[in-house]
Amino acid sequence: MATQMDEQLSMNQVYINELSKHTGQEVTLKGWLYNLRSSGKLLFPQLRDGTGIVQCVVFKKNVQPEVWDALKGLGQESALIIRGAVRADERAPGGYEIDVSSAEVVQSAHDYPITPKEHGTEFLMDHRHLWLRSRRQHAILKVRATVVKAVRDFLDNDGFTLCDAPIFTPAACEGTTTLFEVNYFDEEKAYLTQSGQLYNEATAAAFGKVYCFGPTFRAEKSKTRRHLTEFWMVEPEMAYATLDDVMNLSERFLSYIASRVIEDRKEELKILERDISKLETIVPPFPRLHYDDAVKMLQEGHERGELENRFEWGGDFGAPDETYISGHFDKPVMVHHYPAAVKAFYMARDPERSELALGVDVLAPEGYGEVIGGGARATSLDFLREQIAIHELPEEAFNWYLDLRRYGSVPHAGFGMGIERCTAWMCGIEHIRETIPFPRMLYRLKP
RNA sequence: UGGCAGGUAGCUUAAUCGGCAGAGCGUCUGAUUGUUAAUCAGAAGAGUGUCGGUUCGACUCCGACCCUGCCAGCCA
């Protein structure tokens, strides 16, 4: 009998997100119990299968007594196979419900820790492996998947070749930032990459337009809502390109990502209560602001009492400064020509004003801060050698990099975008930690 | 790393001037043929992050340490 039941149960198996195509049919759903309500001779199990949640209705008289008894006492997140007829019903959340004819309990769960009530951040983060099942987290990670897909589609269709950079690196890419050190066989040290930047410059000279996309590690002791110690970064790089090319690319790139999220993740954005109009404004052109003008804006803000501290020319913007600047625009704003002193050693200089770097930061609206950082790279061998010396970096570690200036050095440019920051912005959520399945942060390495 | 706020049942929390720790949710038992974080009735479940001090008496006051959150620096 069990065999017969199994066969019957696997007939016409469908996923919850395609129920509308099966109205009136007898279908099989495989998933987990999201919630169970009961009303005497009626049970309302809500089934979750990874594609959605559907309410099922069990009438006591319609199912075998064993099925009724098994379902009646089920705990949240029990694994469950349900068979029944698909019916459009306005009373059901989602518009469809399943009139259950039979069911099989695959595993009966008890005392699931995450209840449909409020929980604190610490508790939820400790149970991240289970928290992923809840509706909101599910929606955020679906948006992340779409952001990643959009990133790849855009670059692949725009003539870029995927050329991934290594994760183990022999030395710092950017000197200043702290690195995670690991043992690399006997006595040797390696570092986890903090940017694929330098390797991108090599592959760009081989392929023209390239990008790398992978995890990036920063051992900064930052404890803010926009920092992770392990995050994913996409870095396009173009040979024979300028700062303007980078700004044009950033504009098209971010606009494409936003349009894909709006188009493909409507349900999820609704669950997240995202104000879509905030995403619909993300279309070219983006405002471009010279660093000098950004500084003026900040200083005027201080004079009006809107900013606590007076910003002095020469510094890098802090989080409140970025928020203040981006608050003047309803689109991402591109701040360019930063002082070279606050940027990486490999940045090209403005030929008219050598104290300025040909760099750009794209500041997202709504206080999401810097989502893109990039610019043109220095082409001169002598200049780079000097910079490496000034930054007290070991020249022999950069010898291969300097080869790129010895053999066919050309103007080239690119940028890096943090996937999690971009996802948090698209979702309109407070903290970046929810935009990656298992966040790694200062003081959090588990689960 | 610095500043601020916190650690009380499984979870979210209350406890007045220092006086025997109270609730909601979840769990368990029962009722309910349309529930929407279902509802109703009943039951079990904690000695308050750790260590030390003051006191007749400490969740409450003092000190150290541990942990968490928020903000900042740094960055994507």
Coordinates of C-alpha atoms (C1' of nucleotides) in Angstrom, one line a residue:
Chain A
M1 CA 0.0 0.0 0.0
A2 CA 2.9 2.3 0.8
T3 CA 4.3 1.7 -2.7
Q4 CA 0.9 2.5 -4.3
M5 CA 0.7 5.6 -2.2
D6 CA 4.2 6.7 -3.2
E7 CA 3.4 6.3 -6.9
Q8 CA 0.2 8.2 -6.6
L9 CA 1.9 11.0 -4.6
S10 CA 4.6 11.6 -7.2
M11 CA 2.1 12.1 -10.1
N12 CA 1.9 15.6 -11.6
Q13 CA 4.4 17.1 -9.2
V14 CA 4.4 20.9 -9.5
Y15 CA 6.0 23.9 -7.8
I16 CA 4.0 26.5 -6.0
N17 CA 5.0 29.3 -8.3
E18 CA 3.3 27.5 -11.3
L19 CA 0.0 26.7 -9.6
S20 CA -2.0 29.1 -11.7
K21 CA -1.2 26.8 -14.7
H22 CA -2.8 23.9 -13.0
T23 CA -6.1 25.2 -11.8
G24 CA -8.6 22.4 -11.3
Q25 CA -5.9 19.7 -11.6
E26 CA -4.9 17.2 -9.0
V27 CA -1.3 17.9 -8.2
T28 CA 1.5 16.9 -5.8
L29 CA 3.5 19.4 -3.9
K30 CA 6.7 18.7 -2.0
G31 CA 7.9 21.0 0.7
W32 CA 7.9 22.1 4.3
L33 CA 5.2 23.2 6.7
Y34 CA 5.3 27.0 7.1
N35 CA 2.4 27.4 9.5
L36 CA -0.5 25.3 10.6
R37 CA -3.9 26.6 11.8
S38 CA -6.8 24.4 12.8
S39 CA -10.5 24.9 13.2
G40 CA -12.1 21.7 14.4
K41 CA -12.7 19.5 11.4
L42 CA -10.6 21.7 9.2
L43 CA -6.8 22.1 9.0
F44 CA -5.0 24.9 7.2
P45 CA -1.4 23.9 6.6
Q46 CA 0.7 26.5 4.7
L47 CA 3.2 24.7 2.5
R48 CA 6.5 26.2 1.5
D49 CA 8.5 24.7 -1.3
G50 CA 11.3 27.2 -2.1
T51 CA 9.3 28.8 -5.0
G52 CA 6.4 30.1 -2.8
I53 CA 3.9 29.5 -0.1
V54 CA 0.5 28.1 -0.6
Q55 CA -2.4 27.5 1.8
C56 CA -3.8 24.0 1.8
V57 CA -7.2 23.0 3.2
V58 CA -7.8 19.6 4.8
F59 CA -11.4 18.6 5.5
K60 CA -11.4 15.7 8.0
K61 CA -14.0 13.8 6.0
N62 CA -11.9 14.0 2.8
V63 CA -8.8 12.3 4.0
Q64 CA -7.8 8.9 5.6
P65 CA -7.9 9.0 9.4
E66 CA -4.1 8.3 9.5
V67 CA -3.5 11.3 7.3
W68 CA -5.6 13.5 9.5
D69 CA -3.9 12.4 12.7
A70 CA -0.4 12.8 11.2
L71 CA -1.1 16.4 9.9
K72 CA -3.0 17.5 13.0
G73 CA 0.0 17.4 15.3
L74 CA 2.7 18.5 12.9
G75 CA 5.3 21.1 14.0
Q76 CA 6.5 24.0 12.0
E77 CA 9.0 23.1 9.2
S78 CA 8.1 19.4 9.1
A79 CA 8.9 18.0 5.7
L80 CA 5.7 17.2 3.8
I81 CA 4.3 15.9 0.5
I82 CA 0.8 17.0 -0.2
R83 CA -1.6 15.9 -2.9
G84 CA -4.8 17.7 -3.8
A85 CA -6.8 19.8 -6.2
V86 CA -5.7 23.3 -7.2
R87 CA -8.5 25.8 -6.6
A88 CA -8.6 29.6 -7.1
D89 CA -10.0 31.0 -3.9
E90 CA -10.1 34.6 -2.8
R91 CA -10.0 33.7 0.9
A92 CA -6.5 32.2 0.5
P93 CA -3.4 34.3 0.8
G94 CA -1.8 34.1 -2.7
G95 CA -5.1 33.5 -4.5
Y96 CA -4.8 29.7 -4.8
E97 CA -5.3 26.9 -2.4
I98 CA -5.0 23.1 -2.3
D99 CA -7.9 21.0 -1.5
V100 CA -6.0 18.2 0.2
S101 CA -6.8 14.5 -0.7
S102 CA -3.8 12.9 0.8
A103 CA -0.4 13.6 2.3
E104 CA 2.7 12.0 3.5
V105 CA 4.9 13.2 6.3
V106 CA 8.5 12.9 5.2
Q107 CA 9.9 14.1 8.6
S108 CA 8.0 15.4 11.6
A109 CA 9.7 18.4 13.1
H110 CA 9.2 19.7 16.6
D111 CA 10.2 23.0 18.4
Y112 CA 11.4 24.9 15.4
P113 CA 13.2 27.8 17.0
I114 CA 12.0 30.6 14.6
T115 CA 8.4 31.2 15.4
P116 CA 6.1 33.6 13.5
K117 CA 6.7 36.2 16.1
E118 CA 9.4 38.8 16.7
H119 CA 13.0 37.8 17.3
G120 CA 16.2 39.8 17.9
T121 CA 19.1 40.1 15.5
E122 CA 21.5 38.0 17.6
F123 CA 19.1 35.1 17.8
L124 CA 18.3 35.2 14.1
M125 CA 21.9 35.5 13.1
D126 CA 22.7 32.5 15.3
H127 CA 20.0 30.6 13.4
R128 CA 20.9 31.9 10.0
H129 CA 20.8 28.4 8.5
L130 CA 17.1 28.3 9.4
W131 CA 16.3 32.0 9.1
L132 CA 17.0 31.6 5.3
R133 CA 13.6 29.8 5.1
S134 CA 11.6 32.8 6.1
R135 CA 9.7 34.9 3.6
R136 CA 11.7 38.1 3.9
Q137 CA 15.1 36.4 3.8
H138 CA 14.0 34.3 0.9
A139 CA 12.9 37.5 -1.0
I140 CA 16.2 39.3 -0.3
L141 CA 18.3 36.3 -1.6
K142 CA 16.1 36.0 -4.7
V143 CA 16.9 39.7 -5.4
R144 CA 20.6 39.0 -4.9
A145 CA 20.5 36.1 -7.4
T146 CA 18.9 38.5 -9.9
V147 CA 21.5 41.2 -9.2
V148 CA 24.2 38.6 -9.9
K149 CA 22.5 37.4 -13.1
A150 CA 22.0 40.9 -14.3
V151 CA 25.7 41.7 -13.7
R152 CA 26.8 38.7 -15.7
D153 CA 24.3 39.2 -18.5
F154 CA 25.1 42.9 -18.9
L155 CA 28.9 42.4 -19.1
D156 CA 28.7 39.2 -21.2
N157 CA 26.5 41.0 -23.7
D158 CA 28.6 44.1 -23.7
G159 CA 31.8 42.4 -25.0
F160 CA 33.4 41.7 -21.7
T161 CA 35.2 38.4 -21.1
L162 CA 35.0 36.7 -17.6
C163 CA 38.6 36.3 -16.4
D164 CA 38.6 35.6 -12.7
A165 CA 41.4 36.8 -10.4
P166 CA 43.0 34.5 -7.8
I167 CA 41.8 34.4 -4.2
F168 CA 45.2 33.5 -2.8
T169 CA 47.6 36.4 -3.4
P170 CA 51.2 36.9 -2.6
A171 CA 50.9 40.6 -1.4
A172 CA 48.6 43.5 -0.9
C173 CA 46.8 44.9 -3.8
E174 CA 46.3 48.3 -2.2
G175 CA 48.8 48.4 0.6
T176 CA 46.8 50.2 3.2
T177 CA 44.0 47.9 3.9
T178 CA 44.3 45.0 6.3
L179 CA 44.6 41.5 4.8
F180 CA 43.7 38.1 6.0
E181 CA 46.9 36.1 6.2
V182 CA 47.0 32.3 5.7
N183 CA 49.7 29.7 5.7
Y184 CA 50.7 28.6 2.2
F185 CA 52.5 25.3 2.6
D186 CA 56.0 25.4 4.1
E187 CA 56.8 28.7 5.8
E188 CA 55.2 30.8 3.0
K189 CA 52.5 33.3 3.6
A190 CA 49.6 34.1 1.4
Y191 CA 46.8 36.6 1.7
L192 CA 43.2 36.4 0.7
T193 CA 42.4 38.8 -2.1
Q194 CA 41.1 42.3 -1.3
S195 CA 40.6 43.1 -5.0
G196 CA 41.1 41.5 -8.4
Q197 CA 42.2 44.9 -9.7
L198 CA 45.8 44.3 -10.5
Y199 CA 45.1 41.0 -12.2
N200 CA 42.3 42.6 -14.2
E201 CA 44.9 45.0 -15.7
A202 CA 46.8 42.0 -16.9
T203 CA 43.8 40.2 -18.4
A204 CA 42.5 43.5 -19.9
A205 CA 45.8 43.7 -21.9
A206 CA 45.1 40.2 -23.2
F207 CA 41.3 40.4 -23.8
G208 CA 40.5 44.1 -24.1
K209 CA 37.4 44.2 -21.9
V210 CA 37.3 41.8 -18.9
Y211 CA 35.7 41.3 -15.6
C212 CA 36.3 39.2 -12.5
F213 CA 33.6 38.3 -10.1
G214 CA 34.2 36.5 -6.8
P215 CA 34.6 36.8 -3.1
T216 CA 36.8 39.5 -1.6
F217 CA 38.2 39.7 1.9
R218 CA 38.9 42.7 4.1
A219 CA 40.3 42.3 7.6
E220 CA 39.1 45.8 8.6
K221 CA 37.6 46.0 12.0
S222 CA 34.6 47.7 10.7
K223 CA 31.3 47.1 12.5
T224 CA 28.8 49.0 10.4
R225 CA 25.7 48.1 8.5
R226 CA 27.6 48.4 5.2
H227 CA 30.6 46.1 6.0
L228 CA 31.3 42.4 5.7
T229 CA 34.7 40.8 6.0
E230 CA 33.9 38.5 3.1
F231 CA 31.8 40.0 0.3
W232 CA 31.4 39.5 -3.5
M233 CA 32.7 42.1 -5.9
V234 CA 32.4 42.4 -9.6
E235 CA 35.3 44.3 -11.3
P236 CA 35.1 45.2 -15.0
E237 CA 38.3 46.6 -16.6
M238 CA 38.7 48.0 -20.1
A239 CA 41.9 48.6 -22.1
Y240 CA 42.1 51.9 -24.0
A241 CA 39.5 53.5 -21.7
T242 CA 39.2 56.7 -19.7
L243 CA 37.5 58.0 -16.6
D244 CA 34.6 59.1 -18.8
D245 CA 34.2 55.6 -20.1
V246 CA 34.1 54.2 -16.6
M247 CA 31.3 56.7 -15.7
N248 CA 29.4 55.9 -18.8
L249 CA 29.7 52.2 -18.1
S250 CA 28.7 52.6 -14.4
E251 CA 25.6 54.4 -15.5
R252 CA 24.4 51.8 -18.0
F253 CA 25.4 49.0 -15.6
L254 CA 23.5 50.1 -12.6
S255 CA 20.5 51.1 -14.7
Y256 CA 20.4 47.7 -16.2
I257 CA 20.6 45.9 -12.8
A258 CA 17.8 48.1 -11.4
S259 CA 15.6 47.4 -14.4
R260 CA 16.1 43.7 -14.2
V261 CA 15.3 43.7 -10.5
I262 CA 12.1 45.7 -11.1
E263 CA 11.1 43.4 -13.9
D264 CA 12.0 40.0 -12.5
R265 CA 11.5 40.3 -8.8
K266 CA 8.1 42.0 -8.5
E267 CA 6.8 39.6 -5.8
E268 CA 9.9 39.8 -3.7
L269 CA 10.0 43.7 -3.8
K270 CA 6.4 43.6 -2.6
I271 CA 7.3 41.3 0.3
L272 CA 10.1 43.7 1.2
E273 CA 7.7 46.6 0.9
R274 CA 10.3 48.3 -1.4
D275 CA 9.2 51.7 -2.9
I276 CA 9.6 50.8 -6.6
S277 CA 9.6 54.4 -7.6
K278 CA 13.0 54.8 -5.9
L279 CA 14.3 52.2 -8.3
E280 CA 12.6 53.4 -11.4
T281 CA 14.5 56.7 -11.3
I282 CA 17.8 54.8 -11.8
V283 CA 18.2 55.6 -15.5
P284 CA 21.0 57.4 -17.4
P285 CA 22.3 60.1 -17.1
F286 CA 23.4 60.2 -13.5
P287 CA 24.6 63.5 -12.1
R288 CA 28.3 64.0 -12.1
L289 CA 29.9 66.0 -9.4
H290 CA 33.6 67.2 -9.3
Y291 CA 35.2 66.6 -5.9
D292 CA 35.7 70.3 -5.6
D293 CA 32.0 70.9 -6.0
A294 CA 31.1 68.1 -3.6
V295 CA 33.3 69.7 -1.0
K296 CA 31.6 73.1 -1.6
M297 CA 28.2 71.3 -1.1
L298 CA 29.4 69.8 2.2
Q299 CA 30.8 73.2 3.4
E300 CA 27.5 74.9 2.6
G301 CA 25.7 72.2 4.4
H302 CA 27.8 72.9 7.4
E303 CA 27.1 76.6 7.2
R304 CA 23.4 75.9 7.1
G305 CA 23.7 73.7 10.2
E306 CA 22.8 70.5 8.3
L307 CA 26.2 68.9 8.9
E308 CA 27.9 68.8 12.2
N309 CA 31.5 69.1 11.1
R310 CA 33.0 71.4 8.5
F311 CA 34.5 69.3 5.7
E312 CA 38.0 70.4 4.6
W313 CA 39.3 69.9 1.1
G314 CA 41.6 66.9 0.8
G315 CA 39.9 64.3 2.9
D316 CA 37.8 61.3 2.0
F317 CA 34.1 61.5 2.7
G318 CA 32.6 59.9 5.8
A319 CA 29.3 58.1 5.9
P320 CA 27.3 61.2 6.9
D321 CA 29.0 63.2 4.1
E322 CA 28.1 60.6 1.5
T323 CA 24.5 60.5 2.7
Y324 CA 24.4 64.3 2.7
I325 CA 25.7 64.5 -0.9
S326 CA 23.5 61.8 -2.3
G327 CA 20.5 63.4 -0.5
H328 CA 20.6 66.1 -3.1
F329 CA 19.8 63.7 -5.9
D330 CA 17.2 61.1 -6.6
K331 CA 19.6 59.0 -8.7
P332 CA 23.1 57.7 -7.9
V333 CA 25.6 60.5 -8.1
M334 CA 29.1 60.1 -9.5
V335 CA 31.8 62.0 -7.6
H336 CA 35.0 62.3 -9.6
H337 CA 38.5 63.7 -9.4
Y338 CA 39.3 62.9 -5.8
P339 CA 42.6 64.0 -4.2
A340 CA 45.1 61.4 -5.2
A341 CA 46.2 61.1 -1.5
V342 CA 43.0 59.4 -0.5
K343 CA 43.0 56.9 -3.5
A344 CA 45.0 53.8 -4.4
F345 CA 48.6 54.1 -5.6
Y346 CA 47.7 52.8 -9.1
M347 CA 45.2 55.6 -9.9
A348 CA 46.0 57.9 -12.9
R349 CA 46.5 61.6 -12.2
D350 CA 44.7 64.5 -13.8
P351 CA 47.3 66.0 -16.2
E352 CA 46.0 69.5 -15.4
R353 CA 46.1 69.1 -11.7
S354 CA 48.4 66.4 -10.6
E355 CA 47.1 66.4 -7.0
L356 CA 43.9 64.9 -8.3
A357 CA 43.2 61.3 -9.2
L358 CA 41.1 60.2 -12.2
G359 CA 38.8 58.3 -9.9
V360 CA 35.1 58.1 -9.4
D361 CA 32.9 56.9 -6.6
V362 CA 29.2 56.2 -7.3
L363 CA 27.1 57.1 -4.3
A364 CA 23.8 55.4 -4.2
P365 CA 20.7 57.4 -3.1
E366 CA 18.8 56.9 0.2
G367 CA 22.0 56.7 2.2
Y368 CA 23.3 53.5 0.8
G369 CA 26.7 55.0 0.2
E370 CA 29.5 54.0 -2.1
V371 CA 28.4 51.1 -4.3
I372 CA 31.0 51.6 -7.0
G373 CA 34.6 52.8 -6.9
G374 CA 36.9 53.0 -9.9
G375 CA 38.8 55.1 -12.3
A376 CA 41.6 55.3 -14.8
R377 CA 44.9 53.5 -14.0
A378 CA 48.4 55.1 -14.2
T379 CA 50.2 54.0 -17.4
S380 CA 53.8 55.2 -16.7
L381 CA 56.3 52.7 -15.4
D382 CA 58.4 55.4 -13.6
F383 CA 55.3 56.9 -12.0
L384 CA 54.2 53.6 -10.6
R385 CA 57.6 52.7 -9.3
E386 CA 57.7 56.0 -7.5
Q387 CA 54.2 55.3 -6.0
I388 CA 55.2 51.8 -4.9
A389 CA 58.2 53.4 -3.1
I390 CA 56.2 56.1 -1.5
H391 CA 53.6 53.6 -0.2
E392 CA 56.4 51.5 1.1
L393 CA 55.3 48.4 -0.9
P394 CA 57.8 45.7 -1.8
E395 CA 58.7 46.3 -5.4
E396 CA 59.6 42.7 -6.2
A397 CA 56.0 41.6 -5.5
F398 CA 54.8 44.1 -8.1
N399 CA 57.3 43.2 -10.8
W400 CA 54.8 41.3 -12.9
Y401 CA 52.5 44.2 -12.6
L402 CA 55.1 46.6 -13.7
D403 CA 55.6 44.4 -16.8
L404 CA 52.2 45.6 -17.9
R405 CA 53.8 49.1 -18.2
R406 CA 56.9 47.8 -19.9
Y407 CA 55.0 45.9 -22.7
G408 CA 52.3 47.8 -24.4
S409 CA 51.1 50.1 -21.7
V410 CA 47.9 51.9 -22.6
P411 CA 45.3 54.0 -20.8
H412 CA 42.9 51.7 -19.2
A413 CA 40.1 52.0 -16.6
G414 CA 37.6 50.0 -14.6
F415 CA 35.6 49.8 -11.4
G416 CA 34.5 47.5 -8.6
M417 CA 31.0 47.0 -7.3
G418 CA 30.0 45.4 -4.1
I419 CA 27.2 42.9 -4.7
E420 CA 25.8 43.1 -1.2
R421 CA 25.7 46.9 -1.1
C422 CA 24.0 46.9 -4.4
T423 CA 21.5 44.2 -3.2
A424 CA 20.8 46.0 0.0
W425 CA 20.0 49.2 -2.0
M426 CA 17.8 47.3 -4.5
C427 CA 15.9 45.7 -1.5
G428 CA 15.7 48.9 0.5
I429 CA 16.9 47.1 3.6
E430 CA 18.9 48.5 6.6
H431 CA 21.7 46.0 6.9
I432 CA 24.0 44.4 4.4
R433 CA 24.2 41.2 6.5
E434 CA 20.9 40.0 5.2
T435 CA 22.0 40.1 1.5
I436 CA 24.4 37.2 1.7
P437 CA 23.4 33.6 2.8
F438 CA 26.0 33.3 5.5
P439 CA 27.5 36.7 6.4
R440 CA 31.0 37.0 7.7
M441 CA 31.5 40.0 9.9
L442 CA 33.7 41.2 12.7
Y443 CA 32.7 39.0 15.7
R444 CA 30.6 36.6 13.5
L445 CA 32.0 33.5 11.9
K446 CA 29.1 31.2 12.6
P447 CA 27.1 29.4 11.3
Chain B
rU1 C1' 39.7 50.2 17.5
rG2 C1' 36.6 54.3 20.0
rG3 C1' 31.7 56.2 21.8
rC4 C1' 26.7 54.8 23.3
rA5 C1' 22.9 51.2 24.7
rG6 C1' 22.0 46.4 26.4
rG7 C1' 22.4 40.8 28.4
rU8 C1' 15.9 38.3 32.9
rA9 C1' 11.8 31.2 30.7
rG10 C1' 12.9 28.4 23.8
rC11 C1' 11.7 33.6 21.9
rU12 C1' 10.1 39.0 22.8
rU13 C1' 10.0 41.4 27.3
rA14 C1' 8.1 43.7 32.7
rA15 C1' 9.8 44.2 37.7
rU16 C1' 8.5 51.7 41.3
rC17 C1' 13.0 53.9 46.7
rG18 C1' 17.2 47.4 47.0
rG19 C1' 12.0 43.4 49.6
rC20 C1' 10.0 36.5 47.9
rA21 C1' 10.8 37.6 39.3
rG22 C1' 5.1 39.0 36.0
rA23 C1' 3.3 38.6 31.0
rG24 C1' 2.7 37.7 25.6
rC25 C1' 4.3 34.2 21.9
rG26 C1' 6.0 29.2 21.2
rU27 C1' 5.4 24.1 23.7
rC28 C1' 1.8 20.4 25.9
rU29 C1' -3.8 19.1 26.9
rG30 C1' -8.8 20.2 25.4
rA31 C1' -12.7 23.0 22.3
rU32 C1' -13.9 24.9 17.5
rU33 C1' -16.2 23.1 9.5
rG34 C1' -12.9 29.1 6.6
rU35 C1' -8.3 30.2 9.6
rU36 C1' -5.1 34.7 7.8
rA37 C1' 1.1 36.3 13.3
rA38 C1' -6.6 32.3 14.1
rU39 C1' -9.4 32.3 18.6
rC40 C1' -11.0 30.3 23.6
rA41 C1' -9.9 27.3 28.3
rG42 C1' -6.1 24.9 31.2
rA43 C1' -0.8 23.3 32.3
rA44 C1' 4.4 23.0 32.5
rG45 C1' 8.6 26.2 31.9
rA46 C1' 13.4 31.3 34.9
rG47 C1' 16.3 32.7 39.8
rU48 C1' 18.2 37.2 36.1
rG49 C1' 25.8 36.9 31.0
rU50 C1' 30.3 35.4 34.4
rC51 C1' 33.3 36.3 38.7
rG52 C1' 33.9 39.2 43.0
rG53 C1' 32.1 43.2 46.5
rU54 C1' 28.4 46.2 49.5
rU55 C1' 23.8 44.8 52.3
rC56 C1' 19.5 41.5 57.0
rG57 C1' 18.3 41.1 51.8
rA58 C1' 20.8 42.4 44.9
rC59 C1' 17.6 41.6 38.4
rU60 C1' 18.2 46.4 40.8
rC61 C1' 24.1 49.5 43.8
rC62 C1' 29.9 49.0 42.9
rG63 C1' 34.3 46.7 40.2
rA64 C1' 36.4 43.5 36.6
rC65 C1' 35.7 40.3 32.6
rC66 C1' 32.7 38.0 28.5
rC67 C1' 29.0 38.6 24.8
rU68 C1' 25.5 41.4 21.6
rG69 C1' 23.5 45.7 19.1
rC70 C1' 23.9 50.7 17.2
rC71 C1' 27.0 54.8 15.6
rA72 C1' 31.9 56.3 13.9
rG73 C1' 36.8 55.6 11.4
rC74 C1' 38.2 52.4 7.0
rC75 C1' 36.1 50.8 2.6
rA76 C1' 32.9 48.1 -1.9

